[in-house]
Amino acid sequence: MTSAETPHAGRYPAGSAAFPHRGLLGIAGLAPHEILFLLDEAEQWVGLNRQPKKRADRLAGLTIINAFFENSTRTLLSFEIAGKRLGADVVNMAVAQSSVKKGETLIDTAMTLNAMHADAIVIRHGSSGAVRLIADKVDCPVLNAGDGQHEHPTQALLDALTIRHAVRPRNGGEIGGLTVVICGDILHSRVARSNILCLTSLGADVRVCAPPALMPTGIERMNVTPFHDFDAALEGADVVMMLRLQQERMQGQFIPSPREYRHLYGLTLDRLAKARPDALVMHPGPMNRGVEIDSNVADLIGRSHITRQVEMGVAMRMACLDVLTRTARGMEGWVMAENGR
Ligand code: NCD
C-alpha cells in the first residue's frame, strides 16, 4: 500500500511535509494529521508481518542502535524485529556491560553512539528528558522508547493502531468519538501520558481512573475526565486500557495492598460488564495478573486485544523507523518514497 492509497490520503500534506520531524521524542508536538500519517504508514507493515516471508529491504545498509538503559521485553524485541524486517543492521547496546556502569556520562555515551554513524538510535531511559538530551547531541533521528514518567510515543501509536483495527468493522476505524478508560497508576505512567495526548488529539473522549494517590493533580488540563470510582468510569466505555502499578517508581506506600487494589481497581469479568458489550480490553504489558487485571479478562477471546497490541507494535515501529530515516536515505522531500514503491 502506498501513501496515496492509505485510508486517510489527502488529510495530510504530500511528501516530507507529512511528517516534518527529525525524531520521535513524544506525542506532544505532533499534529493530529501527523499521527494519522504514521498510523496509515503502519498499515502496509501489518500486512507484510502476516506473510510467511516478512522481509523488506527498505533500510538495507542502515545501522540502527537500540540503547535501552532500562529493562524491557516487548519494546526492545519489537524495535529489533522491526529494524531487521526492514533489512537494517540492528545493534542492541548491552547497557549492563557498557561503560555507563563505569560512570560514563550520558552525553559521552551519546557522542560515542554518534561517532559510529548510526542512522537511527532508539533509546529507553529511566529519567524523563534523558532521550531529548541524547537527541540534541547526535546527528541521526532518535526514537523515544520510554523516558521515565514522561512519554512512550510508539506505545501510544501502536495502541491507536490496535483500536483502529478493532473498531474498523463497527465504524470504519474512527477513533474520534470513542470513550476510552485508562485505569491504574496514571501518576507514574508514561504510557498513560502518551496515550492521553494521542487519543485526545484524535478526538476520543478519555477518562482516567486511579486511586487519589496515583492521580496527577491538574490532570483535567489534559482534556480528560478523572474518576476515582472505576465502576462509574467504565459505564458505556468502548475501550478499557489497564496499567501496571509501577512499584519501581514509587517511594513509599501508594496503595494499601495488592488485594485491596484489585478490589477497587482490578478489571474483573463483573466489572467489564459495565462497559459496552463489545468493549476492547487492552494492557501495554507487563501485566500483574490478579492485581490490575484478572486472568480470565486478560485472556478473554474476542475482547482482549493484548497480544494484538504486541503485533501492532512491530508494524508501528517499522513505520516510524522507515519514515524517520527517509531523509537520511536521500529522499529529500520523499519524492522517491511516493514514486518508487
Ligand atoms: C510499559 C513501559 O515500560 O512504560 N511497558 C511497555 O513498554 N510495554 C509499561 C510498564 O512498564 O508498566
mmCIF file of C-alpha atoms and ligand atoms in Angstrom:
data_model
loop_
_atom_site.group_PDB
_atom_site.id
_atom_site.type_symbol
_atom_site.label_atom_id
_atom_site.label_comp_id
_atom_site.label_asym_id
_atom_site.label_seq_id
_atom_site.Cartn_x
_atom_site.Cartn_y
_atom_site.Cartn_z
ATOM 1 C CA MET A 1 0.000 0.000 0.000
ATOM 2 C CA THR A 2 1.473 3.407 -0.884
ATOM 3 C CA SER A 3 0.819 6.635 0.972
ATOM 4 C CA ALA A 4 -1.512 7.616 -1.829
ATOM 5 C CA GLU A 5 -3.683 4.524 -1.271
ATOM 6 C CA THR A 6 -3.852 4.732 2.507
ATOM 7 C CA PRO A 7 -7.269 5.377 4.031
ATOM 8 C CA HIS A 8 -6.643 8.984 5.021
ATOM 9 C CA ALA A 9 -4.654 10.130 1.963
ATOM 10 C CA GLY A 10 -5.405 13.778 1.312
ATOM 11 C CA ARG A 11 -5.735 14.522 5.027
ATOM 12 C CA TYR A 12 -2.051 15.328 5.322
ATOM 13 C CA PRO A 13 0.455 17.289 3.228
ATOM 14 C CA ALA A 14 2.373 15.459 0.496
ATOM 15 C CA GLY A 15 5.965 14.229 0.768
ATOM 16 C CA SER A 16 8.153 15.031 3.742
ATOM 17 C CA ALA A 17 5.742 17.737 4.905
ATOM 18 C CA ALA A 18 3.504 14.886 6.110
ATOM 19 C CA PHE A 19 5.925 14.297 8.976
ATOM 20 C CA PRO A 20 8.359 17.203 9.279
ATOM 21 C CA HIS A 21 10.106 15.994 12.450
ATOM 22 C CA ARG A 22 13.693 14.838 12.869
ATOM 23 C CA GLY A 23 12.903 12.306 15.553
ATOM 24 C CA LEU A 24 10.085 10.919 17.642
ATOM 25 C CA LEU A 25 10.535 12.108 21.199
ATOM 26 C CA GLY A 26 6.889 12.254 22.198
ATOM 27 C CA ILE A 27 3.304 12.598 21.050
ATOM 28 C CA ALA A 28 3.315 16.172 22.388
ATOM 29 C CA GLY A 29 4.058 18.428 19.452
ATOM 30 C CA LEU A 30 2.556 16.100 16.830
ATOM 31 C CA ALA A 31 -0.420 17.384 14.866
ATOM 32 C CA PRO A 32 -3.425 15.035 14.516
ATOM 33 C CA HIS A 33 -2.717 14.578 10.795
ATOM 34 C CA GLU A 34 0.892 13.591 11.602
ATOM 35 C CA ILE A 35 -0.376 10.890 13.961
ATOM 36 C CA LEU A 36 -2.816 9.696 11.288
ATOM 37 C CA PHE A 37 0.001 9.642 8.751
ATOM 38 C CA LEU A 38 2.111 7.328 10.943
ATOM 39 C CA LEU A 39 -0.908 5.068 11.550
ATOM 40 C CA ASP A 40 -1.573 4.885 7.818
ATOM 41 C CA GLU A 41 2.084 4.165 7.074
ATOM 42 C CA ALA A 42 1.971 1.244 9.525
ATOM 43 C CA GLU A 43 -0.842 -0.491 7.628
ATOM 44 C CA GLN A 44 1.482 -1.803 4.915
ATOM 45 C CA TRP A 45 3.669 -3.430 7.584
ATOM 46 C CA VAL A 46 0.711 -5.073 9.333
ATOM 47 C CA GLY A 47 0.116 -6.839 6.010
ATOM 48 C CA LEU A 48 3.770 -7.784 5.467
ATOM 49 C CA ASN A 49 4.137 -9.124 9.013
ATOM 50 C CA ARG A 50 1.295 -11.575 8.387
ATOM 51 C CA GLN A 51 3.090 -13.094 5.377
ATOM 52 C CA PRO A 52 5.389 -16.113 5.722
ATOM 53 C CA LYS A 53 8.273 -14.031 4.279
ATOM 54 C CA LYS A 54 8.396 -10.859 6.315
ATOM 55 C CA ARG A 55 11.350 -9.121 4.791
ATOM 56 C CA ALA A 56 11.564 -5.743 3.049
ATOM 57 C CA ASP A 57 14.907 -4.204 2.135
ATOM 58 C CA ARG A 58 13.806 -0.619 2.670
ATOM 59 C CA LEU A 59 16.530 0.064 5.255
ATOM 60 C CA ALA A 60 19.265 -2.170 3.782
ATOM 61 C CA GLY A 61 22.716 -0.806 4.647
ATOM 62 C CA LEU A 62 21.465 1.332 7.524
ATOM 63 C CA THR A 63 22.561 0.835 11.127
ATOM 64 C CA ILE A 64 20.088 1.142 13.964
ATOM 65 C CA ILE A 65 21.284 1.173 17.569
ATOM 66 C CA ASN A 66 18.905 0.202 20.374
ATOM 67 C CA ALA A 67 20.196 1.701 23.612
ATOM 68 C CA PHE A 68 17.971 0.559 26.458
ATOM 69 C CA PHE A 69 19.097 1.861 29.841
ATOM 70 C CA GLU A 70 16.007 0.352 31.481
ATOM 71 C CA ASN A 71 14.512 -3.147 31.400
ATOM 72 C CA SER A 72 12.275 -4.095 28.527
ATOM 73 C CA THR A 73 10.953 -7.237 26.875
ATOM 74 C CA ARG A 74 8.445 -6.320 24.220
ATOM 75 C CA THR A 75 9.582 -2.831 23.293
ATOM 76 C CA LEU A 76 13.211 -3.868 22.732
ATOM 77 C CA LEU A 77 12.283 -7.045 20.844
ATOM 78 C CA SER A 78 9.718 -5.159 18.825
ATOM 79 C CA PHE A 79 12.198 -2.478 17.728
ATOM 80 C CA GLU A 80 14.801 -5.144 16.958
ATOM 81 C CA ILE A 81 12.393 -7.176 14.837
ATOM 82 C CA ALA A 82 11.093 -4.014 13.152
ATOM 83 C CA GLY A 83 14.592 -2.917 12.104
ATOM 84 C CA LYS A 84 15.544 -6.404 10.905
ATOM 85 C CA ARG A 85 12.355 -6.870 8.897
ATOM 86 C CA LEU A 86 13.215 -3.653 7.085
ATOM 87 C CA GLY A 87 16.677 -5.006 6.291
ATOM 88 C CA ALA A 88 18.720 -2.753 8.608
ATOM 89 C CA ASP A 89 21.704 -3.836 10.683
ATOM 90 C CA VAL A 90 20.357 -3.662 14.218
ATOM 91 C CA VAL A 91 22.699 -3.474 17.180
ATOM 92 C CA ASN A 92 21.495 -3.719 20.762
ATOM 93 C CA MET A 93 23.771 -1.903 23.160
ATOM 94 C CA ALA A 94 24.234 -4.074 26.246
ATOM 95 C CA VAL A 95 23.925 -1.342 28.854
ATOM 96 C CA ALA A 96 24.619 -3.625 31.828
ATOM 97 C CA GLN A 97 28.037 -4.459 30.337
ATOM 98 C CA SER A 98 28.703 -0.967 28.966
ATOM 99 C CA SER A 99 30.853 1.927 30.134
ATOM 100 C CA VAL A 100 27.714 3.508 31.582
ATOM 101 C CA LYS A 101 28.371 1.180 34.507
ATOM 102 C CA LYS A 102 31.885 2.673 34.742
ATOM 103 C CA GLY A 103 30.443 6.141 35.256
ATOM 104 C CA GLU A 104 30.418 7.447 31.690
ATOM 105 C CA THR A 105 28.052 10.397 31.333
ATOM 106 C CA LEU A 106 25.010 10.195 29.121
ATOM 107 C CA ILE A 107 26.451 12.859 26.841
ATOM 108 C CA ASP A 108 29.691 10.919 26.353
ATOM 109 C CA THR A 109 27.666 7.811 25.570
ATOM 110 C CA ALA A 110 25.627 9.830 23.060
ATOM 111 C CA MET A 111 28.760 11.172 21.393
ATOM 112 C CA THR A 112 30.171 7.648 21.165
ATOM 113 C CA LEU A 113 26.999 6.364 19.504
ATOM 114 C CA ASN A 114 27.099 9.339 17.150
ATOM 115 C CA ALA A 115 30.695 8.688 16.114
ATOM 116 C CA MET A 116 29.623 5.230 14.920
ATOM 117 C CA HIS A 117 27.391 6.813 12.260
ATOM 118 C CA ALA A 118 24.164 5.181 13.330
ATOM 119 C CA ASP A 119 21.239 6.030 11.067
ATOM 120 C CA ALA A 120 18.718 5.888 13.901
ATOM 121 C CA ILE A 121 19.019 5.453 17.648
ATOM 122 C CA VAL A 122 16.227 4.043 19.790
ATOM 123 C CA ILE A 123 16.527 4.941 23.459
ATOM 124 C CA ARG A 124 14.814 3.891 26.665
ATOM 125 C CA HIS A 125 15.937 5.609 29.833
ATOM 126 C CA GLY A 126 14.716 5.805 33.412
ATOM 127 C CA SER A 127 14.922 9.605 33.542
ATOM 128 C CA SER A 128 12.334 11.871 31.975
ATOM 129 C CA GLY A 129 14.089 14.082 29.442
ATOM 130 C CA ALA A 130 17.184 11.864 29.017
ATOM 131 C CA VAL A 131 16.179 10.910 25.490
ATOM 132 C CA ARG A 132 15.952 14.540 24.419
ATOM 133 C CA LEU A 133 19.378 15.186 25.931
ATOM 134 C CA ILE A 134 20.840 12.475 23.682
ATOM 135 C CA ALA A 135 18.794 13.583 20.658
ATOM 136 C CA ASP A 136 20.324 17.054 20.936
ATOM 137 C CA LYS A 137 23.844 15.587 20.718
ATOM 138 C CA VAL A 138 23.529 13.214 17.778
ATOM 139 C CA ASP A 139 23.094 13.733 14.051
ATOM 140 C CA CYS A 140 20.605 10.954 13.331
ATOM 141 C CA PRO A 141 16.917 10.550 14.207
ATOM 142 C CA VAL A 142 16.246 9.483 17.790
ATOM 143 C CA LEU A 143 13.171 7.492 18.806
ATOM 144 C CA ASN A 144 11.978 7.578 22.385
ATOM 145 C CA ALA A 145 11.203 4.050 23.611
ATOM 146 C CA GLY A 146 10.150 5.364 27.025
ATOM 147 C CA ASP A 147 11.789 8.025 29.189
ATOM 148 C CA GLY A 148 10.983 7.934 32.892
ATOM 149 C CA GLN A 149 7.451 9.083 33.603
ATOM 150 C CA HIS A 150 7.421 11.326 30.566
ATOM 151 C CA GLU A 151 6.482 9.732 27.220
ATOM 152 C CA HIS A 152 6.367 6.448 25.353
ATOM 153 C CA PRO A 153 5.178 7.595 21.937
ATOM 154 C CA THR A 154 5.400 4.333 19.969
ATOM 155 C CA GLN A 155 3.264 2.622 22.634
ATOM 156 C CA ALA A 156 0.520 5.219 22.173
ATOM 157 C CA LEU A 157 0.749 4.903 18.389
ATOM 158 C CA LEU A 158 0.549 1.113 18.484
ATOM 159 C CA ASP A 159 -2.401 1.343 20.868
ATOM 160 C CA ALA A 160 -4.176 3.699 18.460
ATOM 161 C CA LEU A 161 -3.440 1.305 15.593
ATOM 162 C CA THR A 162 -4.859 -1.590 17.634
ATOM 163 C CA ILE A 163 -8.032 0.362 18.424
ATOM 164 C CA ARG A 164 -8.406 1.426 14.797
ATOM 165 C CA HIS A 165 -8.189 -2.171 13.570
ATOM 166 C CA ALA A 166 -10.621 -3.431 16.206
ATOM 167 C CA VAL A 167 -13.318 -0.822 15.535
ATOM 168 C CA ARG A 168 -12.975 -0.919 11.751
ATOM 169 C CA PRO A 169 -15.877 -3.367 11.282
ATOM 170 C CA ARG A 170 -18.042 -1.193 13.536
ATOM 171 C CA ASN A 171 -17.321 2.343 12.343
ATOM 172 C CA GLY A 172 -14.653 2.193 9.639
ATOM 173 C CA GLY A 173 -11.790 2.604 12.110
ATOM 174 C CA GLU A 174 -12.639 6.017 13.558
ATOM 175 C CA ILE A 175 -11.069 6.763 16.964
ATOM 176 C CA GLY A 176 -12.785 10.142 17.312
ATOM 177 C CA GLY A 177 -15.891 9.843 19.471
ATOM 178 C CA LEU A 178 -14.860 6.631 21.254
ATOM 179 C CA THR A 179 -14.868 6.562 25.049
ATOM 180 C CA VAL A 180 -11.551 5.222 26.334
ATOM 181 C CA VAL A 181 -10.934 4.470 30.009
ATOM 182 C CA ILE A 182 -7.319 4.358 31.172
ATOM 183 C CA CYS A 183 -7.132 2.851 34.651
ATOM 184 C CA GLY A 184 -4.240 2.309 37.017
ATOM 185 C CA ASP A 185 -1.082 4.071 38.062
ATOM 186 C CA ILE A 186 -1.661 7.214 35.993
ATOM 187 C CA LEU A 187 0.813 9.202 38.107
ATOM 188 C CA HIS A 188 3.891 7.177 37.155
ATOM 189 C CA SER A 189 2.856 6.075 33.689
ATOM 190 C CA ARG A 190 4.479 7.374 30.518
ATOM 191 C CA VAL A 191 2.087 5.070 28.641
ATOM 192 C CA ALA A 192 -0.894 6.930 30.130
ATOM 193 C CA ARG A 193 0.597 10.306 29.262
ATOM 194 C CA SER A 194 1.383 9.456 25.645
ATOM 195 C CA ASN A 195 -1.975 7.736 25.208
ATOM 196 C CA ILE A 196 -3.870 10.707 26.636
ATOM 197 C CA LEU A 197 -2.075 13.030 24.214
ATOM 198 C CA CYS A 198 -2.614 10.708 21.251
ATOM 199 C CA LEU A 199 -6.237 9.734 21.877
ATOM 200 C CA THR A 200 -7.475 13.228 22.758
ATOM 201 C CA SER A 201 -5.690 14.556 19.699
ATOM 202 C CA LEU A 202 -7.617 12.042 17.568
ATOM 203 C CA GLY A 203 -10.894 13.143 19.182
ATOM 204 C CA ALA A 204 -11.546 10.332 21.672
ATOM 205 C CA ASP A 205 -13.297 11.016 24.968
ATOM 206 C CA VAL A 206 -10.687 9.922 27.533
ATOM 207 C CA ARG A 207 -11.492 9.022 31.135
ATOM 208 C CA VAL A 208 -8.667 8.356 33.564
ATOM 209 C CA CYS A 209 -9.236 6.336 36.707
ATOM 210 C CA ALA A 210 -6.907 5.863 39.669
ATOM 211 C CA PRO A 211 -6.859 5.970 43.457
ATOM 212 C CA PRO A 212 -6.328 9.575 44.635
ATOM 213 C CA ALA A 213 -2.651 8.916 45.455
ATOM 214 C CA LEU A 214 -1.952 7.727 41.883
ATOM 215 C CA MET A 215 -3.798 10.521 40.061
ATOM 216 C CA PRO A 216 -1.686 13.509 38.965
ATOM 217 C CA THR A 217 -3.063 16.829 40.187
ATOM 218 C CA GLY A 218 -4.390 19.027 37.403
ATOM 219 C CA ILE A 219 -4.895 16.094 35.021
ATOM 220 C CA GLU A 220 -8.108 17.781 33.773
ATOM 221 C CA ARG A 221 -5.866 20.193 31.906
ATOM 222 C CA MET A 222 -5.011 17.300 29.567
ATOM 223 C CA ASN A 223 -8.671 17.271 28.410
ATOM 224 C CA VAL A 224 -9.565 14.089 30.263
ATOM 225 C CA THR A 225 -12.225 13.316 32.879
ATOM 226 C CA PRO A 226 -10.763 11.942 36.123
ATOM 227 C CA PHE A 227 -12.561 9.217 38.104
ATOM 228 C CA HIS A 228 -11.758 7.511 41.394
ATOM 229 C CA ASP A 229 -14.706 5.123 41.052
ATOM 230 C CA PHE A 230 -13.789 2.502 38.453
ATOM 231 C CA ASP A 231 -17.375 1.228 38.051
ATOM 232 C CA ALA A 232 -18.571 4.731 37.190
ATOM 233 C CA ALA A 233 -15.665 5.247 34.760
ATOM 234 C CA LEU A 234 -16.495 2.012 32.914
ATOM 235 C CA GLU A 235 -20.106 2.945 32.196
ATOM 236 C CA GLY A 236 -20.567 2.682 28.409
ATOM 237 C CA ALA A 237 -16.818 2.576 27.633
ATOM 238 C CA ASP A 238 -15.623 1.428 24.189
ATOM 239 C CA VAL A 239 -12.054 0.709 25.288
ATOM 240 C CA VAL A 240 -10.628 -0.248 28.696
ATOM 241 C CA MET A 241 -6.886 0.193 28.976
ATOM 242 C CA MET A 242 -5.327 -1.195 32.155
ATOM 243 C CA LEU A 243 -1.951 -0.150 33.587
ATOM 244 C CA ARG A 244 0.519 -1.838 35.886
ATOM 245 C CA LEU A 245 1.354 -0.394 39.304
ATOM 246 C CA GLN A 246 4.836 0.971 38.656
ATOM 247 C CA GLN A 247 6.311 -0.064 42.017
ATOM 248 C CA GLU A 248 9.826 0.763 40.821
ATOM 249 C CA ARG A 249 8.852 4.443 40.576
ATOM 250 C CA MET A 250 7.097 4.582 43.950
ATOM 251 C CA GLN A 251 8.828 5.839 47.042
ATOM 252 C CA GLY A 252 6.704 4.831 49.969
ATOM 253 C CA GLN A 253 3.260 3.296 50.174
ATOM 254 C CA PHE A 254 0.816 4.366 47.442
ATOM 255 C CA ILE A 255 -1.759 1.579 47.836
ATOM 256 C CA PRO A 256 -2.917 -0.288 50.954
ATOM 257 C CA SER A 257 -2.267 -3.783 49.467
ATOM 258 C CA PRO A 258 -2.466 -5.520 46.059
ATOM 259 C CA ARG A 259 -5.609 -7.291 47.308
ATOM 260 C CA GLU A 260 -7.296 -4.042 48.247
ATOM 261 C CA TYR A 261 -6.199 -2.506 44.963
ATOM 262 C CA ARG A 262 -7.733 -5.356 42.948
ATOM 263 C CA HIS A 263 -10.948 -4.980 44.900
ATOM 264 C CA LEU A 264 -11.324 -1.328 43.859
ATOM 265 C CA TYR A 265 -9.382 -1.023 40.607
ATOM 266 C CA GLY A 266 -8.854 -4.520 39.201
ATOM 267 C CA LEU A 267 -10.554 -5.402 35.921
ATOM 268 C CA THR A 268 -12.731 -8.430 36.678
ATOM 269 C CA LEU A 269 -15.348 -10.035 34.434
ATOM 270 C CA ASP A 270 -18.110 -8.483 36.554
ATOM 271 C CA ARG A 271 -16.637 -5.046 36.174
ATOM 272 C CA LEU A 272 -16.068 -5.411 32.454
ATOM 273 C CA ALA A 273 -19.833 -5.962 32.111
ATOM 274 C CA LYS A 274 -20.300 -2.255 32.943
ATOM 275 C CA ALA A 275 -18.554 -1.254 29.712
ATOM 276 C CA ARG A 276 -20.098 -1.687 26.253
ATOM 277 C CA PRO A 277 -20.765 -5.346 25.438
ATOM 278 C CA ASP A 278 -18.076 -5.240 22.743
ATOM 279 C CA ALA A 279 -15.574 -3.066 24.672
ATOM 280 C CA LEU A 280 -11.910 -3.760 23.937
ATOM 281 C CA VAL A 281 -9.590 -4.797 26.772
ATOM 282 C CA MET A 282 -6.013 -3.532 26.456
ATOM 283 C CA HIS A 283 -2.818 -3.579 28.517
ATOM 284 C CA PRO A 284 0.671 -2.457 27.409
ATOM 285 C CA GLY A 285 2.328 -5.224 29.436
ATOM 286 C CA PRO A 286 3.966 -6.428 31.546
ATOM 287 C CA MET A 287 0.781 -7.498 33.366
ATOM 288 C CA ASN A 288 0.393 -8.287 37.019
ATOM 289 C CA ARG A 289 -2.377 -10.855 36.693
ATOM 290 C CA GLY A 290 -4.710 -10.884 39.648
ATOM 291 C CA VAL A 291 -3.791 -7.301 40.587
ATOM 292 C CA GLU A 292 -4.858 -4.774 37.911
ATOM 293 C CA ILE A 293 -6.394 -7.418 35.640
ATOM 294 C CA ASP A 294 -7.825 -10.886 36.213
ATOM 295 C CA SER A 295 -6.509 -13.720 34.077
ATOM 296 C CA ASN A 296 -9.951 -14.568 32.698
ATOM 297 C CA VAL A 297 -10.248 -10.988 31.404
ATOM 298 C CA ALA A 298 -6.694 -10.774 30.053
ATOM 299 C CA ASP A 299 -7.284 -13.994 28.086
ATOM 300 C CA LEU A 300 -10.864 -13.280 27.026
ATOM 301 C CA ILE A 301 -11.104 -14.329 23.394
ATOM 302 C CA GLY A 302 -12.591 -11.688 21.136
ATOM 303 C CA ARG A 303 -12.380 -8.983 23.788
ATOM 304 C CA SER A 304 -8.777 -8.901 24.929
ATOM 305 C CA HIS A 305 -6.508 -7.201 22.394
ATOM 306 C CA ILE A 306 -3.340 -7.526 24.437
ATOM 307 C CA THR A 307 -1.475 -9.804 22.022
ATOM 308 C CA ARG A 308 -2.833 -7.746 19.104
ATOM 309 C CA GLN A 309 -1.116 -4.722 20.693
ATOM 310 C CA VAL A 310 2.182 -6.607 20.511
ATOM 311 C CA GLU A 311 1.548 -7.463 16.859
ATOM 312 C CA MET A 312 0.729 -3.845 16.005
ATOM 313 C CA GLY A 313 3.849 -2.742 17.876
ATOM 314 C CA VAL A 314 6.166 -4.261 15.292
ATOM 315 C CA ALA A 315 4.278 -2.681 12.370
ATOM 316 C CA MET A 316 4.143 0.706 14.087
ATOM 317 C CA ARG A 317 7.859 0.686 14.830
ATOM 318 C CA MET A 318 8.620 -0.313 11.256
ATOM 319 C CA ALA A 319 6.617 2.716 10.107
ATOM 320 C CA CYS A 320 8.442 5.057 12.499
ATOM 321 C CA LEU A 321 11.899 3.776 11.504
ATOM 322 C CA ASP A 322 11.031 3.980 7.810
ATOM 323 C CA VAL A 323 9.549 7.485 7.954
ATOM 324 C CA LEU A 324 12.301 8.934 10.143
ATOM 325 C CA THR A 325 15.169 7.602 8.026
ATOM 326 C CA ARG A 326 13.790 8.775 4.679
ATOM 327 C CA THR A 327 15.804 11.964 4.704
ATOM 328 C CA ALA A 328 18.953 10.026 5.658
ATOM 329 C CA ARG A 329 18.249 7.683 2.748
ATOM 330 C CA GLY A 330 18.463 10.636 0.381
ATOM 331 C CA MET A 331 14.733 11.015 -0.025
ATOM 332 C CA GLU A 332 14.726 14.764 0.468
ATOM 333 C CA GLY A 333 11.116 15.728 0.084
ATOM 334 C CA TRP A 334 10.418 11.990 -0.061
ATOM 335 C CA VAL A 335 9.841 12.130 -3.800
ATOM 336 C CA MET A 336 11.292 8.637 -4.099
ATOM 337 C CA ALA A 337 9.019 7.346 -1.384
ATOM 338 C CA GLU A 338 5.970 8.341 -3.371
ATOM 339 C CA ASN A 339 7.113 7.327 -6.838
ATOM 340 C CA GLY A 340 9.288 4.394 -6.033
ATOM 341 C CA ARG A 341 7.187 1.861 -4.181
HETATM 342 C C1 NCD B 1 5.392 -0.013 29.704
HETATM 343 C C2 NCD B 1 6.635 0.806 29.933
HETATM 344 O O1 NCD B 1 7.731 0.282 30.022
HETATM 345 O O2 NCD B 1 6.459 2.008 30.016
HETATM 346 N N1 NCD B 1 5.578 -1.212 29.070
HETATM 347 C C3 NCD B 1 5.822 -1.278 27.712
HETATM 348 O O3 NCD B 1 6.576 -0.523 27.158
HETATM 349 N N2 NCD B 1 5.154 -2.219 27.035
HETATM 350 C C4 NCD B 1 4.530 -0.089 30.888
HETATM 351 C C5 NCD B 1 5.042 -0.728 32.143
HETATM 352 O O4 NCD B 1 6.221 -0.918 32.346
HETATM 353 O O5 NCD B 1 4.186 -0.999 33.002
#
